[in-house]
PDB file of C-alpha atoms in Angstrom:
ATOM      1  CA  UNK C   1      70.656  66.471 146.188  1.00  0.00           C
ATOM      2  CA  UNK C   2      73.416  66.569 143.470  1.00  0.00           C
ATOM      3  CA  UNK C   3      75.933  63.874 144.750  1.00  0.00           C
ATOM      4  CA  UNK C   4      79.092  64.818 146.436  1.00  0.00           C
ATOM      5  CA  UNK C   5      82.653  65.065 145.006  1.00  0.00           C
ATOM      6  CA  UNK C   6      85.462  62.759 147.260  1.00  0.00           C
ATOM      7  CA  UNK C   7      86.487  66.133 148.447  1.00  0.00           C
ATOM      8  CA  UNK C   8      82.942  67.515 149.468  1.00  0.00           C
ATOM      9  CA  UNK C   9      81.417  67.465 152.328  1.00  0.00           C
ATOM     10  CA  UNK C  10      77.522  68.889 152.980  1.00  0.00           C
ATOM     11  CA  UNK C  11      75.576  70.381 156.250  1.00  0.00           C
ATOM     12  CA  UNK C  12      72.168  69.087 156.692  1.00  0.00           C
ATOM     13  CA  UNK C  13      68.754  69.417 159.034  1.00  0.00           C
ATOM     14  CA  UNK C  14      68.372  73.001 161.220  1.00  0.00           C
ATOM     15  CA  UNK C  15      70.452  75.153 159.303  1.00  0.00           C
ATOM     16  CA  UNK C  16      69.544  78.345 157.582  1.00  0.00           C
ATOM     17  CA  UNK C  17      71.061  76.916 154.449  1.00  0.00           C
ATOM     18  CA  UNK C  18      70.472  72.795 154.574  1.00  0.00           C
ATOM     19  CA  UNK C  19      72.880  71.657 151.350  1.00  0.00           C
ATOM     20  CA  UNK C  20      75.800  73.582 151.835  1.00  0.00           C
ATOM     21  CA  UNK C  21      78.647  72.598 150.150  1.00  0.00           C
ATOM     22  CA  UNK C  22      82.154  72.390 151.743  1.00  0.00           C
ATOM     23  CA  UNK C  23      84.925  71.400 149.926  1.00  0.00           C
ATOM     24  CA  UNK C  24      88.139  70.104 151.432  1.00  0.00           C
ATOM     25  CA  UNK C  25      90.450  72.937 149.648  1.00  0.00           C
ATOM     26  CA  UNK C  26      87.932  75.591 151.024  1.00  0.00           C
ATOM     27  CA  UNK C  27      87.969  74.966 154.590  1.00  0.00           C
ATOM     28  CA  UNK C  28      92.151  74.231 154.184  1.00  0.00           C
ATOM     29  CA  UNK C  29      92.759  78.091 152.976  1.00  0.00           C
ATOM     30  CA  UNK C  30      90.518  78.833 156.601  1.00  0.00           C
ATOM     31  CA  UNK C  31      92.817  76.660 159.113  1.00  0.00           C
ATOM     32  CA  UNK C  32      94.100  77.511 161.769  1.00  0.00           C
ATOM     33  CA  UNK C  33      97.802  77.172 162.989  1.00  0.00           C
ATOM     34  CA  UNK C  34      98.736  73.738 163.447  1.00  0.00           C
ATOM     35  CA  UNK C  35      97.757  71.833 166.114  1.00  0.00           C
ATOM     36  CA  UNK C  36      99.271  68.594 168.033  1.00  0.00           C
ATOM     37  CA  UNK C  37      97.158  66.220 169.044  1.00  0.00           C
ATOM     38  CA  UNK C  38      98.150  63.518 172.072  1.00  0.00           C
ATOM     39  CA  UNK C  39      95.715  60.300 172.520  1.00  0.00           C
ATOM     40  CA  UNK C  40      96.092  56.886 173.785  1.00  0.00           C
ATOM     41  CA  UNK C  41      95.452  53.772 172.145  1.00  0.00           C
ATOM     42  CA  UNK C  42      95.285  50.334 173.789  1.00  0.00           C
ATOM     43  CA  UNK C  43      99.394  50.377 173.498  1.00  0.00           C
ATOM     44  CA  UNK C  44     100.825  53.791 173.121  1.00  0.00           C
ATOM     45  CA  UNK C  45      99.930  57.436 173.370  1.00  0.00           C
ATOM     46  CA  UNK C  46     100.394  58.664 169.965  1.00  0.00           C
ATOM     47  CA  UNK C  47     100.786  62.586 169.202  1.00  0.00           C
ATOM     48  CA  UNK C  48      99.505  64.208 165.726  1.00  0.00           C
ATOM     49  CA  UNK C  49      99.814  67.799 164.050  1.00  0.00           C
ATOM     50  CA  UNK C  50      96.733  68.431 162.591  1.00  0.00           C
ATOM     51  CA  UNK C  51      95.481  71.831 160.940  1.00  0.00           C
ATOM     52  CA  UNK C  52      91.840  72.908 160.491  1.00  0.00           C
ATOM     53  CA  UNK C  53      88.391  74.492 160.907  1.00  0.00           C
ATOM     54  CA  UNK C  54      86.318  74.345 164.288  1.00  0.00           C
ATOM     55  CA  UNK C  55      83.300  72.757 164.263  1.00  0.00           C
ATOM     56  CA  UNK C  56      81.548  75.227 165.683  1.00  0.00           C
ATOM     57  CA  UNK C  57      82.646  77.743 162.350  1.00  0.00           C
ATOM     58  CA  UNK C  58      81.678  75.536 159.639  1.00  0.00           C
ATOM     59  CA  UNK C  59      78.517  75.412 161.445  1.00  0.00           C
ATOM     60  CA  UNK C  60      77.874  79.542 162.206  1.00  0.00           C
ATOM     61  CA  UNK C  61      78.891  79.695 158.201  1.00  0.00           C
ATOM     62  CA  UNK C  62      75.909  77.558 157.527  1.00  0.00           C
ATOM     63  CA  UNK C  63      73.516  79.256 160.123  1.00  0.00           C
ATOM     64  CA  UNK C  64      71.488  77.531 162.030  1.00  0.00           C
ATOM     65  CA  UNK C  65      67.515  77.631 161.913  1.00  0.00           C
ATOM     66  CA  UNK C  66      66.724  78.393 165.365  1.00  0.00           C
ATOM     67  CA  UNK C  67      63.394  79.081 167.116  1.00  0.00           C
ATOM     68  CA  UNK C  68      63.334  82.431 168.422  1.00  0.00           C
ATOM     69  CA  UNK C  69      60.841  81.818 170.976  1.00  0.00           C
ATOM     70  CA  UNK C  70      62.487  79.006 172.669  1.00  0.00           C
ATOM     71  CA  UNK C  71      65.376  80.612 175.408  1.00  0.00           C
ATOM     72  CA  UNK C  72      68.719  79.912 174.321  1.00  0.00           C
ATOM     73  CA  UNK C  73      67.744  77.190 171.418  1.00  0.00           C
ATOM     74  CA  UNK C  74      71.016  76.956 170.068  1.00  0.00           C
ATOM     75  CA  UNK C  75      72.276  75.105 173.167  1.00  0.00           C
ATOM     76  CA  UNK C  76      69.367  72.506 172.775  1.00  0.00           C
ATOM     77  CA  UNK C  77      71.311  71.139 169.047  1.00  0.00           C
ATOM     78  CA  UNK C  78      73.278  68.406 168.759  1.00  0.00           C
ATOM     79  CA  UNK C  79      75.493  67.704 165.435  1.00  0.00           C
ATOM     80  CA  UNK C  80      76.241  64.235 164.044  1.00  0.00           C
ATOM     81  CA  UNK C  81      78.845  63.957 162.129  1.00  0.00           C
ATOM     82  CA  UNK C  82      78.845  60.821 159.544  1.00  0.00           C
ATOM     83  CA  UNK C  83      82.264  58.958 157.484  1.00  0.00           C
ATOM     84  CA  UNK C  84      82.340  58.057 154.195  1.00  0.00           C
ATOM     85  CA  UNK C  85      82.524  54.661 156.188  1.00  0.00           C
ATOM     86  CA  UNK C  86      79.154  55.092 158.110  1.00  0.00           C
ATOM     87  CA  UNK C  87      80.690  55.706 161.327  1.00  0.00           C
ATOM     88  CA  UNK C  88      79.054  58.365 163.039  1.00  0.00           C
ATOM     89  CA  UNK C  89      79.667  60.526 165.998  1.00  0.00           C
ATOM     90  CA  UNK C  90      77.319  62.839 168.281  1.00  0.00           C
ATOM     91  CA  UNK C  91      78.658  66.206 169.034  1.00  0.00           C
ATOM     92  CA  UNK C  92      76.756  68.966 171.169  1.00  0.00           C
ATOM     93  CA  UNK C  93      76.254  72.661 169.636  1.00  0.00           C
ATOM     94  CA  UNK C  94      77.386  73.718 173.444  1.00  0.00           C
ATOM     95  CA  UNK C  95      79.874  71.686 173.925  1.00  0.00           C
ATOM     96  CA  UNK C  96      81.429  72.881 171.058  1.00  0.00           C
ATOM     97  CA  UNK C  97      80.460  76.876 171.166  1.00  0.00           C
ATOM     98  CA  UNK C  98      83.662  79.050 172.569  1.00  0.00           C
ATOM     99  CA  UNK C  99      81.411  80.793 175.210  1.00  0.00           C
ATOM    100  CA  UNK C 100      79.957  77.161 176.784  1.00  0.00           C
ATOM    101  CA  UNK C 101      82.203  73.860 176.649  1.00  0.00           C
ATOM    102  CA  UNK C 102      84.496  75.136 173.668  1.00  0.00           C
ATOM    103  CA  UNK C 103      85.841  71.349 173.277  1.00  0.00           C
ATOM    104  CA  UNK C 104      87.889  72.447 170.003  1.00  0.00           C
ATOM    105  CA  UNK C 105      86.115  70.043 168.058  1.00  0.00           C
ATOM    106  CA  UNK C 106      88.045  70.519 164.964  1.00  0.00           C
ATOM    107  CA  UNK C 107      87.342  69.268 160.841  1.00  0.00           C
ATOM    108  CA  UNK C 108      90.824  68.400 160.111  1.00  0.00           C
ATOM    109  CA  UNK C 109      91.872  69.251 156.470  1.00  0.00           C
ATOM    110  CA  UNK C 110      95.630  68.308 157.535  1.00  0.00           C
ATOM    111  CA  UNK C 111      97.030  65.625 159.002  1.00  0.00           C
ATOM    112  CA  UNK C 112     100.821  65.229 159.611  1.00  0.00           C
ATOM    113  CA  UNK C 113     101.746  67.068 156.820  1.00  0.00           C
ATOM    114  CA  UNK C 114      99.311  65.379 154.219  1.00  0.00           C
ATOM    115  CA  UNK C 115      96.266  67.495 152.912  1.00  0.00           C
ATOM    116  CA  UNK C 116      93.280  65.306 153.580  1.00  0.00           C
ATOM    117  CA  UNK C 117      90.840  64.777 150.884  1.00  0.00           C
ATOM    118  CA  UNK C 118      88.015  64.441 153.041  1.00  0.00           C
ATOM    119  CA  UNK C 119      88.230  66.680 156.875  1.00  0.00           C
ATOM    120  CA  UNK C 120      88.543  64.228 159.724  1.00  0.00           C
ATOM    121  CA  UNK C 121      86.393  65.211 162.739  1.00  0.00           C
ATOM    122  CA  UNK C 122      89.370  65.706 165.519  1.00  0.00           C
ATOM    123  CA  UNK C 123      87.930  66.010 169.039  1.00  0.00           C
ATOM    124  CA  UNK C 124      91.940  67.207 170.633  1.00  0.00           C
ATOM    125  CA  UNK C 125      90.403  67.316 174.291  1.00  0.00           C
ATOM    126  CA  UNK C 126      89.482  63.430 173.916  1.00  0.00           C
ATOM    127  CA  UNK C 127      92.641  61.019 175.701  1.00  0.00           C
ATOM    128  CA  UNK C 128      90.869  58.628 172.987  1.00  0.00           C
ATOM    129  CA  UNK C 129      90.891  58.713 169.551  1.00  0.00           C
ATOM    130  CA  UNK C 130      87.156  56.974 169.388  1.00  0.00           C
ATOM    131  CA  UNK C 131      85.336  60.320 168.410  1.00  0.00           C
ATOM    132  CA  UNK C 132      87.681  61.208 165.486  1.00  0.00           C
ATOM    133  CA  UNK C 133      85.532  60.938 162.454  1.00  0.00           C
ATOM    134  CA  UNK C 134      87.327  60.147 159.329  1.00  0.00           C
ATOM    135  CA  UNK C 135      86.415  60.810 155.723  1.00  0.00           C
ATOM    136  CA  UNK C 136      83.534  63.142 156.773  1.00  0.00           C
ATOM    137  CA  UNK C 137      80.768  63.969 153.978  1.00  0.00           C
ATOM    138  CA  UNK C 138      77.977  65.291 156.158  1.00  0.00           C
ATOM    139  CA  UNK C 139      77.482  67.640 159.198  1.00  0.00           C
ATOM    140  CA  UNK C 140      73.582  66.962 159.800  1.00  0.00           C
ATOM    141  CA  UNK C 141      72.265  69.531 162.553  1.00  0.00           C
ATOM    142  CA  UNK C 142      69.588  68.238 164.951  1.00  0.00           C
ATOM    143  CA  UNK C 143      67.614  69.481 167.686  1.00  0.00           C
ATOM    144  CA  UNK C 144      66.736  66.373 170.190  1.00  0.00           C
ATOM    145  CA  UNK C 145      62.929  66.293 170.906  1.00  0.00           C
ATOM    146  CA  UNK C 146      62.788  67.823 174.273  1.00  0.00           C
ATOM    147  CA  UNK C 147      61.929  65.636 177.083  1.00  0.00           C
ATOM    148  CA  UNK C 148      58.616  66.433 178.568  1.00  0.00           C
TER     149      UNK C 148
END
């Protein structure tokens, strides 16, 4: 794979089209409306405005590769979402999807007025800031083995 630009960021594993290229500008000019953001840290709640794409439409954009014989596969994937930094977060395809747990997850492209040059991963239904993913360059699409 061609290496990414600092303002790329690619979708990997079960998806219809593993390699796709996102770049920060592209999923800016689909944001939505901005969006303020409360957590807590260890001293203070902090609030953010942030402005983005959901997950969950990055994702459908990519399509996923899904098994047509197994009922409802799409709720059996799971997307981890890696920073530039190697931190890495977990994310279920339900939890995510509007019609299941529609969490919001959100790839920030703006941040308090500042266009990002990388989206951050924004979970805004967390009271903790631990699942925000910054600098993300890859969405890699998984489906768990299923236990037996």
């Amino acid at each position: 794979m061609t290496p990414l630009r600092p303002d790329e960021l690619v979708i990997t594993g079960e998806v219809a089209t593993p390699g796709t290229v996102w770049c920060t500008s592209a999923l800016h000019a689909r944001a939505c409306r901005p969006l303020a953001v409360d957590y807590v840290t260890r001293r203070r709640t902090e609030r953010h405005e942030v402005r983005g794409v959901t997950l969950y439409e990055a994702l459908t954009a990519a399509g996923l590769a899904l098994d047509p014989a197994r009922k409802m596969d799409h709720l059996s994937l799971a997307v981890l979402a890696e920073g530039a930094d190697g931190y890495g977060v977990l994310v279920s395809y339900a939890e995510m999807h509007p019609e299941f747990g529609d969490c919001g997850a959100l790839l920030a492209t703006w941040h308090n007025g500042q266009l990002l040059a990388r989206p951050t991963l924004v979970m805004p239904a967390d009271r903790r800031a631990s699942r925000f993913v910054r600098q993300v360059h890859r969405l890699h699409v998984v489906h768990p083995v299923a236990v037996q």
